[in-house]
Amino acid sequence: MGKKLLMLVGDYAEDYETMVPFQTLLAVGHTVHAVCPDKKAGDSIATAIHDFEGAQTYSEKPGHRFTLNHDFDKVDVNDYDGLVIPGGRAPEYLRMNDRVLEIVRQFDSAKKPIAAVCHAAQILAAAGILKGRTCSAYPACAAEVRLAGGTYAEIGIDQAHTDGHLVTAPAWPAHPAWMAQFLAVLGTRITHS
């Protein structure tokens, strides 16, 4: 039986980190409610494509419009089995929203699976849930992980790290590892015949 998952997104969330997990989780039979503060089902967010092209940091290009399928104001954490937080620029301002932080804390307190990638660690740090935990993130967010009392997992850009119910990864090249580990924490079994 599929799980019901919440995805917290915002304008300029990373395109791949929004689209790929959303579609992957749907493809394996889960329900995913994508929400954004101050927006309702049918509204959309703008995404950004971040790429690694040899500069000192990633480049940014316009992404796609991503349509939300649930109202942020209707979110009740008790209705969900897990949480997904994409990276990109959205976490910079989503971490300033008290309700976003409350939602993250409620998932964490209930020990429900949380998948966070890239700059999503900014939200985890702001929510105060990283103390004593090991967490991966985009390398530029290592300082925030450490300042929040966590240990920054220095892993490859295509790897992921699981610490209890928290599954984190540095960026979109880690999608296969990140989604596989999140699905394992959710208890999802995929069989091949």
PDB file of C-alpha atoms in Angstrom:
ATOM      1  CA  MET A   1       0.000   0.000   0.000  1.00  0.00           C
ATOM      2  CA  GLY A   2       1.409   3.407  -0.982  1.00  0.00           C
ATOM      3  CA  LYS A   3       2.429   6.068   1.508  1.00  0.00           C
ATOM      4  CA  LYS A   4       1.175   9.642   1.638  1.00  0.00           C
ATOM      5  CA  LEU A   5       4.036  12.137   1.441  1.00  0.00           C
ATOM      6  CA  LEU A   6       4.335  15.898   1.758  1.00  0.00           C
ATOM      7  CA  MET A   7       6.733  17.916  -0.408  1.00  0.00           C
ATOM      8  CA  LEU A   8       7.641  21.469   0.645  1.00  0.00           C
ATOM      9  CA  VAL A   9       8.556  23.640  -2.348  1.00  0.00           C
ATOM     10  CA  GLY A  10       8.866  27.297  -3.243  1.00  0.00           C
ATOM     11  CA  ASP A  11       9.818  29.538  -6.125  1.00  0.00           C
ATOM     12  CA  TYR A  12      13.267  28.753  -7.506  1.00  0.00           C
ATOM     13  CA  ALA A  13      13.447  25.343  -5.932  1.00  0.00           C
ATOM     14  CA  GLU A  14      15.909  23.290  -7.938  1.00  0.00           C
ATOM     15  CA  ASP A  15      14.108  21.855 -10.961  1.00  0.00           C
ATOM     16  CA  TYR A  16      15.521  18.297 -10.877  1.00  0.00           C
ATOM     17  CA  GLU A  17      15.287  18.163  -7.080  1.00  0.00           C
ATOM     18  CA  THR A  18      11.585  18.975  -7.338  1.00  0.00           C
ATOM     19  CA  MET A  19      10.469  17.144 -10.483  1.00  0.00           C
ATOM     20  CA  VAL A  20      12.487  13.925 -10.187  1.00  0.00           C
ATOM     21  CA  PRO A  21      11.551  12.950  -6.601  1.00  0.00           C
ATOM     22  CA  PHE A  22       7.934  13.983  -7.173  1.00  0.00           C
ATOM     23  CA  GLN A  23       7.650  11.767 -10.256  1.00  0.00           C
ATOM     24  CA  THR A  24       9.737   8.929  -8.791  1.00  0.00           C
ATOM     25  CA  LEU A  25       7.592   8.689  -5.677  1.00  0.00           C
ATOM     26  CA  LEU A  26       4.403   8.755  -7.748  1.00  0.00           C
ATOM     27  CA  ALA A  27       5.795   6.073 -10.074  1.00  0.00           C
ATOM     28  CA  VAL A  28       6.303   3.625  -7.203  1.00  0.00           C
ATOM     29  CA  GLY A  29       2.741   4.120  -5.959  1.00  0.00           C
ATOM     30  CA  HIS A  30       3.007   6.828  -3.321  1.00  0.00           C
ATOM     31  CA  THR A  31       0.798   9.909  -3.094  1.00  0.00           C
ATOM     32  CA  VAL A  32       2.722  13.194  -2.989  1.00  0.00           C
ATOM     33  CA  HIS A  33       1.175  16.510  -1.971  1.00  0.00           C
ATOM     34  CA  ALA A  34       3.361  19.374  -3.223  1.00  0.00           C
ATOM     35  CA  VAL A  35       2.713  22.572  -1.278  1.00  0.00           C
ATOM     36  CA  CYS A  36       4.099  26.087  -0.976  1.00  0.00           C
ATOM     37  CA  PRO A  37       3.336  28.790   1.601  1.00  0.00           C
ATOM     38  CA  ASP A  38       0.781  31.343   0.387  1.00  0.00           C
ATOM     39  CA  LYS A  39      -0.207  29.128  -2.573  1.00  0.00           C
ATOM     40  CA  LYS A  40      -3.003  26.685  -3.287  1.00  0.00           C
ATOM     41  CA  ALA A  41      -3.543  23.594  -5.441  1.00  0.00           C
ATOM     42  CA  GLY A  42      -3.393  24.601  -9.093  1.00  0.00           C
ATOM     43  CA  ASP A  43      -0.945  27.450  -8.467  1.00  0.00           C
ATOM     44  CA  SER A  44       2.595  26.948  -9.690  1.00  0.00           C
ATOM     45  CA  ILE A  45       6.136  27.768  -8.689  1.00  0.00           C
ATOM     46  CA  ALA A  46       9.057  28.668 -10.924  1.00  0.00           C
ATOM     47  CA  THR A  47      11.969  26.257 -10.689  1.00  0.00           C
ATOM     48  CA  ALA A  48      15.634  26.847 -11.455  1.00  0.00           C
ATOM     49  CA  ILE A  49      18.125  24.503 -13.098  1.00  0.00           C
ATOM     50  CA  HIS A  50      21.452  24.415 -11.294  1.00  0.00           C
ATOM     51  CA  ASP A  51      24.376  22.856 -13.087  1.00  0.00           C
ATOM     52  CA  PHE A  52      28.046  22.205 -12.451  1.00  0.00           C
ATOM     53  CA  GLU A  53      29.949  23.730 -15.364  1.00  0.00           C
ATOM     54  CA  GLY A  54      33.437  24.268 -13.971  1.00  0.00           C
ATOM     55  CA  ALA A  55      32.899  27.581 -12.176  1.00  0.00           C
ATOM     56  CA  GLN A  56      33.528  28.016  -8.453  1.00  0.00           C
ATOM     57  CA  THR A  57      29.843  27.431  -7.798  1.00  0.00           C
ATOM     58  CA  TYR A  58      26.865  26.125  -9.745  1.00  0.00           C
ATOM     59  CA  SER A  59      25.229  28.074 -12.556  1.00  0.00           C
ATOM     60  CA  GLU A  60      21.507  28.870 -12.579  1.00  0.00           C
ATOM     61  CA  LYS A  61      19.084  28.851 -15.498  1.00  0.00           C
ATOM     62  CA  PRO A  62      15.287  29.072 -15.714  1.00  0.00           C
ATOM     63  CA  GLY A  63      13.552  25.773 -15.088  1.00  0.00           C
ATOM     64  CA  HIS A  64       9.962  24.680 -15.545  1.00  0.00           C
ATOM     65  CA  ARG A  65       6.676  25.720 -13.995  1.00  0.00           C
ATOM     66  CA  PHE A  66       5.781  23.127 -11.349  1.00  0.00           C
ATOM     67  CA  THR A  67       2.087  22.875 -10.478  1.00  0.00           C
ATOM     68  CA  LEU A  68       1.147  22.441  -6.836  1.00  0.00           C
ATOM     69  CA  ASN A  69      -1.467  19.814  -6.080  1.00  0.00           C
ATOM     70  CA  HIS A  70      -2.464  20.669  -2.495  1.00  0.00           C
ATOM     71  CA  ASP A  71      -3.085  23.757  -0.335  1.00  0.00           C
ATOM     72  CA  PHE A  72      -0.329  24.671   2.135  1.00  0.00           C
ATOM     73  CA  ASP A  73      -2.941  25.944   4.609  1.00  0.00           C
ATOM     74  CA  LYS A  74      -4.608  22.515   4.713  1.00  0.00           C
ATOM     75  CA  VAL A  75      -1.475  20.570   5.716  1.00  0.00           C
ATOM     76  CA  ASP A  76      -1.947  18.347   8.777  1.00  0.00           C
ATOM     77  CA  VAL A  77       1.257  16.440   9.538  1.00  0.00           C
ATOM     78  CA  ASN A  78      -0.806  13.602  11.027  1.00  0.00           C
ATOM     79  CA  ASP A  79      -2.095  12.838   7.502  1.00  0.00           C
ATOM     80  CA  TYR A  80       1.390  12.076   6.134  1.00  0.00           C
ATOM     81  CA  ASP A  81       3.928   9.267   6.356  1.00  0.00           C
ATOM     82  CA  GLY A  82       6.969  11.259   5.231  1.00  0.00           C
ATOM     83  CA  LEU A  83       8.377  14.599   4.115  1.00  0.00           C
ATOM     84  CA  VAL A  84      10.448  15.602   1.066  1.00  0.00           C
ATOM     85  CA  ILE A  85      12.333  18.915   0.871  1.00  0.00           C
ATOM     86  CA  PRO A  86      14.040  19.858  -2.412  1.00  0.00           C
ATOM     87  CA  GLY A  87      16.965  22.253  -2.506  1.00  0.00           C
ATOM     88  CA  GLY A  88      17.690  25.228  -4.719  1.00  0.00           C
ATOM     89  CA  ARG A  89      17.066  28.806  -3.675  1.00  0.00           C
ATOM     90  CA  ALA A  90      13.636  28.213  -2.105  1.00  0.00           C
ATOM     91  CA  PRO A  91      15.031  27.004   1.248  1.00  0.00           C
ATOM     92  CA  GLU A  92      16.696  30.427   1.742  1.00  0.00           C
ATOM     93  CA  TYR A  93      13.312  32.034   2.336  1.00  0.00           C
ATOM     94  CA  LEU A  94      11.164  29.029   3.276  1.00  0.00           C
ATOM     95  CA  ARG A  95      13.276  28.710   6.442  1.00  0.00           C
ATOM     96  CA  MET A  96      11.912  32.092   7.513  1.00  0.00           C
ATOM     97  CA  ASN A  97       8.329  30.760   7.536  1.00  0.00           C
ATOM     98  CA  ASP A  98       7.304  29.678  11.047  1.00  0.00           C
ATOM     99  CA  ARG A  99       4.728  27.178   9.764  1.00  0.00           C
ATOM    100  CA  VAL A 100       7.329  25.500   7.511  1.00  0.00           C
ATOM    101  CA  LEU A 101       9.638  25.077  10.516  1.00  0.00           C
ATOM    102  CA  GLU A 102       6.782  23.783  12.656  1.00  0.00           C
ATOM    103  CA  ILE A 103       5.901  21.188   9.999  1.00  0.00           C
ATOM    104  CA  VAL A 104       9.524  19.991   9.841  1.00  0.00           C
ATOM    105  CA  ARG A 105       9.728  19.756  13.642  1.00  0.00           C
ATOM    106  CA  GLN A 106       6.479  17.773  13.781  1.00  0.00           C
ATOM    107  CA  PHE A 107       7.725  15.235  11.225  1.00  0.00           C
ATOM    108  CA  ASP A 108      10.987  14.936  13.129  1.00  0.00           C
ATOM    109  CA  SER A 109       9.334  14.576  16.557  1.00  0.00           C
ATOM    110  CA  ALA A 110       7.096  11.821  15.172  1.00  0.00           C
ATOM    111  CA  LYS A 111      10.184  10.102  13.688  1.00  0.00           C
ATOM    112  CA  LYS A 112       8.571  10.132  10.263  1.00  0.00           C
ATOM    113  CA  PRO A 113      10.968   9.778   7.300  1.00  0.00           C
ATOM    114  CA  ILE A 114      12.401  13.063   6.028  1.00  0.00           C
ATOM    115  CA  ALA A 115      14.252  13.334   2.707  1.00  0.00           C
ATOM    116  CA  ALA A 116      16.223  16.555   2.199  1.00  0.00           C
ATOM    117  CA  VAL A 117      18.630  17.381  -0.607  1.00  0.00           C
ATOM    118  CA  CYS A 118      21.132  20.163  -1.297  1.00  0.00           C
ATOM    119  CA  HIS A 119      20.130  23.513   0.261  1.00  0.00           C
ATOM    120  CA  ALA A 120      17.179  21.893   2.072  1.00  0.00           C
ATOM    121  CA  ALA A 121      19.642  21.564   4.966  1.00  0.00           C
ATOM    122  CA  GLN A 122      19.049  25.302   5.526  1.00  0.00           C
ATOM    123  CA  ILE A 123      15.480  24.452   6.545  1.00  0.00           C
ATOM    124  CA  LEU A 124      16.595  21.535   8.734  1.00  0.00           C
ATOM    125  CA  ALA A 125      19.116  23.778  10.472  1.00  0.00           C
ATOM    126  CA  ALA A 126      16.592  26.585  11.000  1.00  0.00           C
ATOM    127  CA  ALA A 127      14.103  24.056  12.413  1.00  0.00           C
ATOM    128  CA  GLY A 128      16.735  23.000  14.953  1.00  0.00           C
ATOM    129  CA  ILE A 129      16.608  19.275  14.175  1.00  0.00           C
ATOM    130  CA  LEU A 130      20.260  18.627  13.275  1.00  0.00           C
ATOM    131  CA  LYS A 131      21.864  18.608  16.724  1.00  0.00           C
ATOM    132  CA  GLY A 132      23.771  15.350  17.167  1.00  0.00           C
ATOM    133  CA  ARG A 133      22.927  14.128  13.667  1.00  0.00           C
ATOM    134  CA  THR A 134      24.976  13.528  10.553  1.00  0.00           C
ATOM    135  CA  CYS A 135      23.582  15.295   7.507  1.00  0.00           C
ATOM    136  CA  SER A 136      24.655  15.742   3.916  1.00  0.00           C
ATOM    137  CA  ALA A 137      23.957  18.924   1.988  1.00  0.00           C
ATOM    138  CA  TYR A 138      25.399  21.018  -0.778  1.00  0.00           C
ATOM    139  CA  PRO A 139      28.963  21.770   0.396  1.00  0.00           C
ATOM    140  CA  ALA A 140      28.177  25.500   0.727  1.00  0.00           C
ATOM    141  CA  CYS A 141      25.672  24.550   3.466  1.00  0.00           C
ATOM    142  CA  ALA A 142      28.212  22.620   5.567  1.00  0.00           C
ATOM    143  CA  ALA A 143      28.676  25.614   7.875  1.00  0.00           C
ATOM    144  CA  GLU A 144      24.940  25.748   8.602  1.00  0.00           C
ATOM    145  CA  VAL A 145      24.833  22.026   9.384  1.00  0.00           C
ATOM    146  CA  ARG A 146      27.749  22.421  11.797  1.00  0.00           C
ATOM    147  CA  LEU A 147      26.403  25.633  13.388  1.00  0.00           C
ATOM    148  CA  ALA A 148      23.109  23.803  14.012  1.00  0.00           C
ATOM    149  CA  GLY A 149      25.002  21.154  16.002  1.00  0.00           C
ATOM    150  CA  GLY A 150      25.132  18.529  13.265  1.00  0.00           C
ATOM    151  CA  THR A 151      27.993  16.688  11.640  1.00  0.00           C
ATOM    152  CA  TYR A 152      28.370  17.428   7.952  1.00  0.00           C
ATOM    153  CA  ALA A 153      28.627  14.199   5.915  1.00  0.00           C
ATOM    154  CA  GLU A 154      31.417  14.696   3.408  1.00  0.00           C
ATOM    155  CA  ILE A 155      30.290  12.280   0.720  1.00  0.00           C
ATOM    156  CA  GLY A 156      30.409  12.207  -3.057  1.00  0.00           C
ATOM    157  CA  ILE A 157      28.027  14.417  -5.021  1.00  0.00           C
ATOM    158  CA  ASP A 158      26.251  11.238  -6.178  1.00  0.00           C
ATOM    159  CA  GLN A 159      25.879   9.668  -2.731  1.00  0.00           C
ATOM    160  CA  ALA A 160      23.329   9.953   0.080  1.00  0.00           C
ATOM    161  CA  HIS A 161      23.402   9.502   3.850  1.00  0.00           C
ATOM    162  CA  THR A 162      20.804   8.026   6.202  1.00  0.00           C
ATOM    163  CA  ASP A 163      20.769   8.907   9.902  1.00  0.00           C
ATOM    164  CA  GLY A 164      17.734   7.250  11.468  1.00  0.00           C
ATOM    165  CA  HIS A 165      14.664   8.665   9.729  1.00  0.00           C
ATOM    166  CA  LEU A 166      16.637  11.495   8.056  1.00  0.00           C
ATOM    167  CA  VAL A 167      17.883  10.870   4.502  1.00  0.00           C
ATOM    168  CA  THR A 168      20.048  13.595   2.972  1.00  0.00           C
ATOM    169  CA  ALA A 169      22.136  14.143  -0.150  1.00  0.00           C
ATOM    170  CA  PRO A 170      24.390  16.886  -1.532  1.00  0.00           C
ATOM    171  CA  ALA A 171      22.653  17.591  -4.867  1.00  0.00           C
ATOM    172  CA  TRP A 172      20.645  16.167  -7.756  1.00  0.00           C
ATOM    173  CA  PRO A 173      23.389  13.810  -9.042  1.00  0.00           C
ATOM    174  CA  ALA A 174      22.597  11.774  -5.894  1.00  0.00           C
ATOM    175  CA  HIS A 175      18.962  11.111  -6.857  1.00  0.00           C
ATOM    176  CA  PRO A 176      19.392   7.333  -7.364  1.00  0.00           C
ATOM    177  CA  ALA A 177      21.066   6.878  -3.960  1.00  0.00           C
ATOM    178  CA  TRP A 178      18.884   9.455  -2.170  1.00  0.00           C
ATOM    179  CA  MET A 179      15.579   8.067  -3.442  1.00  0.00           C
ATOM    180  CA  ALA A 180      16.679   4.443  -2.859  1.00  0.00           C
ATOM    181  CA  GLN A 181      17.591   5.212   0.761  1.00  0.00           C
ATOM    182  CA  PHE A 182      14.400   7.216   1.333  1.00  0.00           C
ATOM    183  CA  LEU A 183      12.279   4.396  -0.115  1.00  0.00           C
ATOM    184  CA  ALA A 184      14.061   1.939   2.210  1.00  0.00           C
ATOM    185  CA  VAL A 185      13.297   4.125   5.250  1.00  0.00           C
ATOM    186  CA  LEU A 186       9.674   4.375   4.090  1.00  0.00           C
ATOM    187  CA  GLY A 187       9.556   0.574   3.899  1.00  0.00           C
ATOM    188  CA  THR A 188       8.869   0.566   0.153  1.00  0.00           C
ATOM    189  CA  ARG A 189       9.821  -2.669  -1.575  1.00  0.00           C
ATOM    190  CA  ILE A 190      10.374  -2.845  -5.308  1.00  0.00           C
ATOM    191  CA  THR A 191      10.655  -6.303  -6.804  1.00  0.00           C
ATOM    192  CA  HIS A 192      11.799  -7.385 -10.230  1.00  0.00           C
ATOM    193  CA  SER A 193      10.569 -10.507 -11.930  1.00  0.00           C
TER     194      SER A 193
END
